[in-house]
Coordinates of C-alpha atoms in Angstrom, one line a residue:
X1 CA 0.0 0.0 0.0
X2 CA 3.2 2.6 1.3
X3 CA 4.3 1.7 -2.4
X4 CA 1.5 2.3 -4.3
X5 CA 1.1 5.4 -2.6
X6 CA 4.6 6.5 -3.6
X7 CA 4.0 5.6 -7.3
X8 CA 0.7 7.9 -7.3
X9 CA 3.3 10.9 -5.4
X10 CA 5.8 10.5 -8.0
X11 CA 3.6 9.7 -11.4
X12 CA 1.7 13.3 -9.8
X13 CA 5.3 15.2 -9.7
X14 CA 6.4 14.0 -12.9
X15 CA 3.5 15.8 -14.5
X16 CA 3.7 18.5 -12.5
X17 CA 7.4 18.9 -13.5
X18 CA 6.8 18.2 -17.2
X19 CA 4.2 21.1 -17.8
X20 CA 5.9 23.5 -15.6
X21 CA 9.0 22.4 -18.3
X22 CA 6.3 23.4 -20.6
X23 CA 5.2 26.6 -19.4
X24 CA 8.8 28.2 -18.7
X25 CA 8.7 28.4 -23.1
X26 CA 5.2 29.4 -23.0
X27 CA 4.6 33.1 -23.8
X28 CA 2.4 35.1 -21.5
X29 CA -0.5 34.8 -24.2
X30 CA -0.7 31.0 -24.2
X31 CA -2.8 29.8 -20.8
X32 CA -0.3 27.0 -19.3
X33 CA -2.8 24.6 -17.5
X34 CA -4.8 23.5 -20.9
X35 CA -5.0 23.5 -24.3
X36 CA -7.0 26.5 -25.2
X37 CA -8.7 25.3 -28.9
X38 CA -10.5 27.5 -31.2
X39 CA -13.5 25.4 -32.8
X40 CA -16.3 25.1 -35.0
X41 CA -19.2 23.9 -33.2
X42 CA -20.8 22.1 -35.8
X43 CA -18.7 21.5 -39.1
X44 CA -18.4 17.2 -39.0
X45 CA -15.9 15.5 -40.2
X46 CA -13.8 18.2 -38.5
X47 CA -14.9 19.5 -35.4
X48 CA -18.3 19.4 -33.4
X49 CA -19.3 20.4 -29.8
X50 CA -19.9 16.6 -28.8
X51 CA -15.8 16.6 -29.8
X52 CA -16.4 13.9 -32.0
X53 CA -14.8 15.3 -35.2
X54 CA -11.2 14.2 -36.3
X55 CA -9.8 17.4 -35.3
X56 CA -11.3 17.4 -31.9
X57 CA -9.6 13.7 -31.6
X58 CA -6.1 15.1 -32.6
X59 CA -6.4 18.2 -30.6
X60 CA -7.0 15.6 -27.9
X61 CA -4.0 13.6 -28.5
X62 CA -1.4 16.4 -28.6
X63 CA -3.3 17.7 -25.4
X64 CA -2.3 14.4 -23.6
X65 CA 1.2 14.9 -25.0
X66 CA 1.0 18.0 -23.3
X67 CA -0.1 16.7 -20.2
X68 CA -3.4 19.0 -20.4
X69 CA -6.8 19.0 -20.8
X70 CA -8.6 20.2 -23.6
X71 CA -10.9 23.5 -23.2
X72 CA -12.7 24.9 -26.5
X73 CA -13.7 27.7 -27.3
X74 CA -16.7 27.4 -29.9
X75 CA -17.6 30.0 -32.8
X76 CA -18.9 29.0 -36.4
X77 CA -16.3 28.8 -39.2
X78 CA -16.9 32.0 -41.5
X79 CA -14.9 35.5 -42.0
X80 CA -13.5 37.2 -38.8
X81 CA -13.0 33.9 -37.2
X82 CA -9.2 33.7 -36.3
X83 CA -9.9 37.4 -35.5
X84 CA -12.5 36.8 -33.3
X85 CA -11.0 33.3 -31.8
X86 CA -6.9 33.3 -32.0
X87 CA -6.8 37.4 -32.3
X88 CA -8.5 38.2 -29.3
X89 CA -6.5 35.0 -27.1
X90 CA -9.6 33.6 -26.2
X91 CA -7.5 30.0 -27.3
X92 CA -4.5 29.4 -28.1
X93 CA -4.5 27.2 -31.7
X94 CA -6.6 26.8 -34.2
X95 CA -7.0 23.4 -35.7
X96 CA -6.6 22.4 -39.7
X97 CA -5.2 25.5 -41.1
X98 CA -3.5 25.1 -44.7
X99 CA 0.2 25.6 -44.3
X100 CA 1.6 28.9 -44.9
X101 CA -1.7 30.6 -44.1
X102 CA -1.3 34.3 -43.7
X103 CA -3.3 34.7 -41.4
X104 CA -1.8 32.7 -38.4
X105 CA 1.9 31.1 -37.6
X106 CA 1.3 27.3 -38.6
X107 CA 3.1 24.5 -37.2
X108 CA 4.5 21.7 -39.2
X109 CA 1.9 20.1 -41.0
X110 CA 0.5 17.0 -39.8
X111 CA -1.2 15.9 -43.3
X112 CA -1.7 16.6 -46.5
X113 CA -4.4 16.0 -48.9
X114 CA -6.5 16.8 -52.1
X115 CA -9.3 17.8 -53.5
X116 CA -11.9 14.8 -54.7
X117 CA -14.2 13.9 -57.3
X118 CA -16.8 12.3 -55.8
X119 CA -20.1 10.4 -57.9
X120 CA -22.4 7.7 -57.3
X121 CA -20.9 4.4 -57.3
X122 CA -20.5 2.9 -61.2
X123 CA -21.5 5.8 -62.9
X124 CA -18.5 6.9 -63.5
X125 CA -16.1 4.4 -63.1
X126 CA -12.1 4.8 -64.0
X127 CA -12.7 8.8 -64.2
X128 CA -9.8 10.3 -62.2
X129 CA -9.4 13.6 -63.6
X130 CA -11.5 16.8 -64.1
X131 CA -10.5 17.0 -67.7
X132 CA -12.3 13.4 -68.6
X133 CA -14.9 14.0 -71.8
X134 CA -17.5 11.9 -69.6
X135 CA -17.7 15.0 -67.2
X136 CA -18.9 17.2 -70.0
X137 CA -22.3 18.2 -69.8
X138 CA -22.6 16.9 -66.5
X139 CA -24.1 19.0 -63.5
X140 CA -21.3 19.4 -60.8
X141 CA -21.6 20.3 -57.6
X142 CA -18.6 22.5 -55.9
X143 CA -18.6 25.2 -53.5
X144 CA -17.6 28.6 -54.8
X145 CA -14.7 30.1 -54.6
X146 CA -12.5 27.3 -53.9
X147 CA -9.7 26.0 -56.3
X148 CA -11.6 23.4 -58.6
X149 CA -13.9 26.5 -60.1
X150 CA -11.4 28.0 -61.7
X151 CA -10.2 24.4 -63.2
X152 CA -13.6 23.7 -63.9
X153 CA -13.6 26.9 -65.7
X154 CA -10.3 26.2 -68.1
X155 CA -12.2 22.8 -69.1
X156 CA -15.6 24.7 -69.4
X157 CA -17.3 22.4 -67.0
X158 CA -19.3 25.5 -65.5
X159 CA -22.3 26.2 -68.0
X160 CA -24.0 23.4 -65.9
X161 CA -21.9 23.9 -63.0
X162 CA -23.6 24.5 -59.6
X163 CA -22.0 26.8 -57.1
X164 CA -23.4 26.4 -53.3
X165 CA -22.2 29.4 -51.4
X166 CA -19.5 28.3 -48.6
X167 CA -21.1 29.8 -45.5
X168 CA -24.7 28.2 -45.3
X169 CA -26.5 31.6 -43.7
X170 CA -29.9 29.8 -43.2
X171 CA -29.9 28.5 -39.5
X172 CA -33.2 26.2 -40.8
X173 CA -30.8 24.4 -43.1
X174 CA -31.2 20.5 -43.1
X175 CA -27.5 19.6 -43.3
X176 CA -25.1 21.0 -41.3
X177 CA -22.3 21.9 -43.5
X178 CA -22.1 23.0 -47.2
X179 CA -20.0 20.0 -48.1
X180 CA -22.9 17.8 -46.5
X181 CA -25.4 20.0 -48.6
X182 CA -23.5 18.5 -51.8
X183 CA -23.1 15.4 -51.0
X184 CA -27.0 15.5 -50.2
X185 CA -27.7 16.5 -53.4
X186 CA -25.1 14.0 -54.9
X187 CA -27.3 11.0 -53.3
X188 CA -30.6 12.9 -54.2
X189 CA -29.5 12.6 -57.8
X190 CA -29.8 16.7 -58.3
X191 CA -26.4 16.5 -59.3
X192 CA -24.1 14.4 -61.1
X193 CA -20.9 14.7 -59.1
X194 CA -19.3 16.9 -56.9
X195 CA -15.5 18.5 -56.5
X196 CA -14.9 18.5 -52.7
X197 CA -12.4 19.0 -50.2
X198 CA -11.2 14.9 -49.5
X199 CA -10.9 15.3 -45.7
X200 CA -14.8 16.2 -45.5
X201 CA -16.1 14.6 -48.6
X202 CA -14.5 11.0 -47.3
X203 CA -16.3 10.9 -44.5
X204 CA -19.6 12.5 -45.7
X205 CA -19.6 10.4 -48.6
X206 CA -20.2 7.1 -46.6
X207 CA -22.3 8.7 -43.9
X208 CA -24.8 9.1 -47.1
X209 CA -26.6 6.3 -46.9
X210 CA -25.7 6.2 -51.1
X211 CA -22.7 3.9 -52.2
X212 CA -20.0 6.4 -53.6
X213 CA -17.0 6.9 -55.3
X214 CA -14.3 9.1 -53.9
X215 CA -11.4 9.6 -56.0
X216 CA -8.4 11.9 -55.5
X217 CA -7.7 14.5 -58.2
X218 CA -4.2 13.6 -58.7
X219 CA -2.9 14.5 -62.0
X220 CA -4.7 17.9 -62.0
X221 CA -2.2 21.0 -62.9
X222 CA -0.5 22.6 -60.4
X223 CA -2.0 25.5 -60.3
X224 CA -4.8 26.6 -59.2
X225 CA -3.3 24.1 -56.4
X226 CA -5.3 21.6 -55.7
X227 CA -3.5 19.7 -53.0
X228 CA -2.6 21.0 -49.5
X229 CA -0.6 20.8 -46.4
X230 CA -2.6 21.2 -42.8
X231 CA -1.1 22.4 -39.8
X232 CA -2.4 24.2 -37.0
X233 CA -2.3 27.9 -36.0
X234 CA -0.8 30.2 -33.6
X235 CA -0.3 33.3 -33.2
X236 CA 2.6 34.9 -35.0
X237 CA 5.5 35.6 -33.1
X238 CA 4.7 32.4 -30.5
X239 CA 7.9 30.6 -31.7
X240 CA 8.4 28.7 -28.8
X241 CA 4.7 27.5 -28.7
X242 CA 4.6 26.1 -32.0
X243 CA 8.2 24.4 -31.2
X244 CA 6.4 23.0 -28.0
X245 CA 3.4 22.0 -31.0
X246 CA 6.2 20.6 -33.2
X247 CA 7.2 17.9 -31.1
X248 CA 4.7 16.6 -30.2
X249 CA 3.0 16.2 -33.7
X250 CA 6.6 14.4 -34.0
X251 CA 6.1 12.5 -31.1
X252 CA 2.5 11.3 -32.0
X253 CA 2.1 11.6 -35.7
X254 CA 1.4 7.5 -35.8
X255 CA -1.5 8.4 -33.2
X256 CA -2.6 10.7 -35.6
X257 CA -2.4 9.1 -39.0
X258 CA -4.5 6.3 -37.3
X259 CA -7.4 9.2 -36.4
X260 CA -7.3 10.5 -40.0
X261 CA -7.3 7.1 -42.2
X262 CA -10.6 6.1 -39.6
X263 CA -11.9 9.4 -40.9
X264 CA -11.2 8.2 -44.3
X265 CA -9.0 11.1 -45.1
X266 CA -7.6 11.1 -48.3
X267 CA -3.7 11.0 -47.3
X268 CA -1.1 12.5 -50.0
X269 CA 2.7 12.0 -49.7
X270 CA 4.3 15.1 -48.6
X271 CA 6.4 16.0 -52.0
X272 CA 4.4 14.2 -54.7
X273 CA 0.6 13.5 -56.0
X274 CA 0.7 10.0 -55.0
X275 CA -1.4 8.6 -52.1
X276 CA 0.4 7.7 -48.8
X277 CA 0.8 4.4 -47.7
X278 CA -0.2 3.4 -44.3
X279 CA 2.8 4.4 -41.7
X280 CA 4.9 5.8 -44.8
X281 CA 5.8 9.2 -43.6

């Protein structure tokens, strides 16, 4: 009993010692005792206030890394949100930003993926390109103003093209996310296929109830970029934070990759268009 009780006493310092190692490189911004995360309450496969989404899982994974709970702070995704969230230090990181993003300090990126063509299943079998002649004429779903529309253009794939705004302003709306409008419609046969994002379409595509195909646009041009590398973000000038951040994605990335492929998140090599084979990093 004496030693169990000595076990509990030390396993209890040793955290205690590791987050006040933590905090020393913290700066005075970033709250020490948990993981401050700025999230989207309801915007599935990614994040959801049940913390259910894939992002909620890894935010939860580099918070026991951390040796720190997990407190969210919730605001829908839409303009003004790292300036409402990050800017105003209500949290500390924002989940699933695209690397490089001007608009935050990223982290190392903890995947990469692609945009998708997704269809009913056998309808358009061996299509893996936007540029295929059995796409002509079709009506394709794609929310506007990301990448694919302006490929879509160059191939003039938009005179039946139909472009579902990417904030859905109606709080009466029967699907929860603009993606999940899509792939709605996709099942509903009102459309013939749909360009997505492949981390939400994945998932959305078999929560459908319609068998699907979801296939990675691969051989697209390189620009308009349709491939891209996600971090997190923090705020500029928090150097040693993201270093802290850094390590452990290092640290857990197989914990992670496990999270995403469940998620059925279309995982891209880091350097090339080619898928990523399981535990390749």
């Amino acid at each position: 009993m004496a030693q169990a009780r000595k076990l509990a006493i030390l396993c209890a310092l040793s955290m205690t010692v590791a987050q006040g190692a933590v905090a020393q490189h913290l700066p005075d911004t970033v709250t020490t005792d948990v993981l401050r995360v700025c999230g989207d309450p309801g915007n599935m496969p990614f994040s959801e206030r049940k913390e259910d989404g894939f992002e909620n899982k890894i935010a939860a994974i580099i918070a026991d890394e951390l040796k720190m709970k997990v407190r969210y702070y919730w605001l829908t995704q839409g303009p003004g949100f790292v300036r409402n969230t990050l800017g105003t230090g209500l949290c500390d990181i924002i989940m699933g930003q695209a690397f490089g993003s001007d608009l935050v300090q990223t982290t190392n990126p903890y995947y990469r993926s692609t945009y998708v063509l997704v269809t009913r299943a056998g309808e358009f079998d061996g299509v893996t390109g936007l540029d295929d002649q059995r796409l002509k004429g079709k009506k394709i779903g794609v929310v506007a103003g990301t990448p694919p529309v302006n490929r879509m253009g160059d191939l003039g794939l938009i005179t039946l093209m139909k472009a579902y705004p990417p904030y859905a302003l109606d709080p009466q709306r029967k699907f929860q996310t603009v993606s999940a409008e899509v792939i709605g419609d996709l099942a509903a046969k009102e459309i013939d296929a749909a360009v997505l994002w492949g981390p939400a379409a994945g998932w959305l595509a078999k929560q459908s109830g319609t068998p699907m195909s979801v296939v990675p646009l691969l051989k697209e041009p390189e620009r308009p970029p349709m491939a891209y590398r996600i971090a997190m973000g923090v705020r500029i000038g928090e150097n040693d934070w993201k270093r802290i951040l850094n390590n452990a994605l290092r640290k857990r990335s197989a914990d992670i990759e496990k999270v995403l492929r469940e998620f059925d998140v279309p995982l891209l090599d880091q350097d090339e268009n080619k898928l990523q084979a399981p535990g390749e990093r």
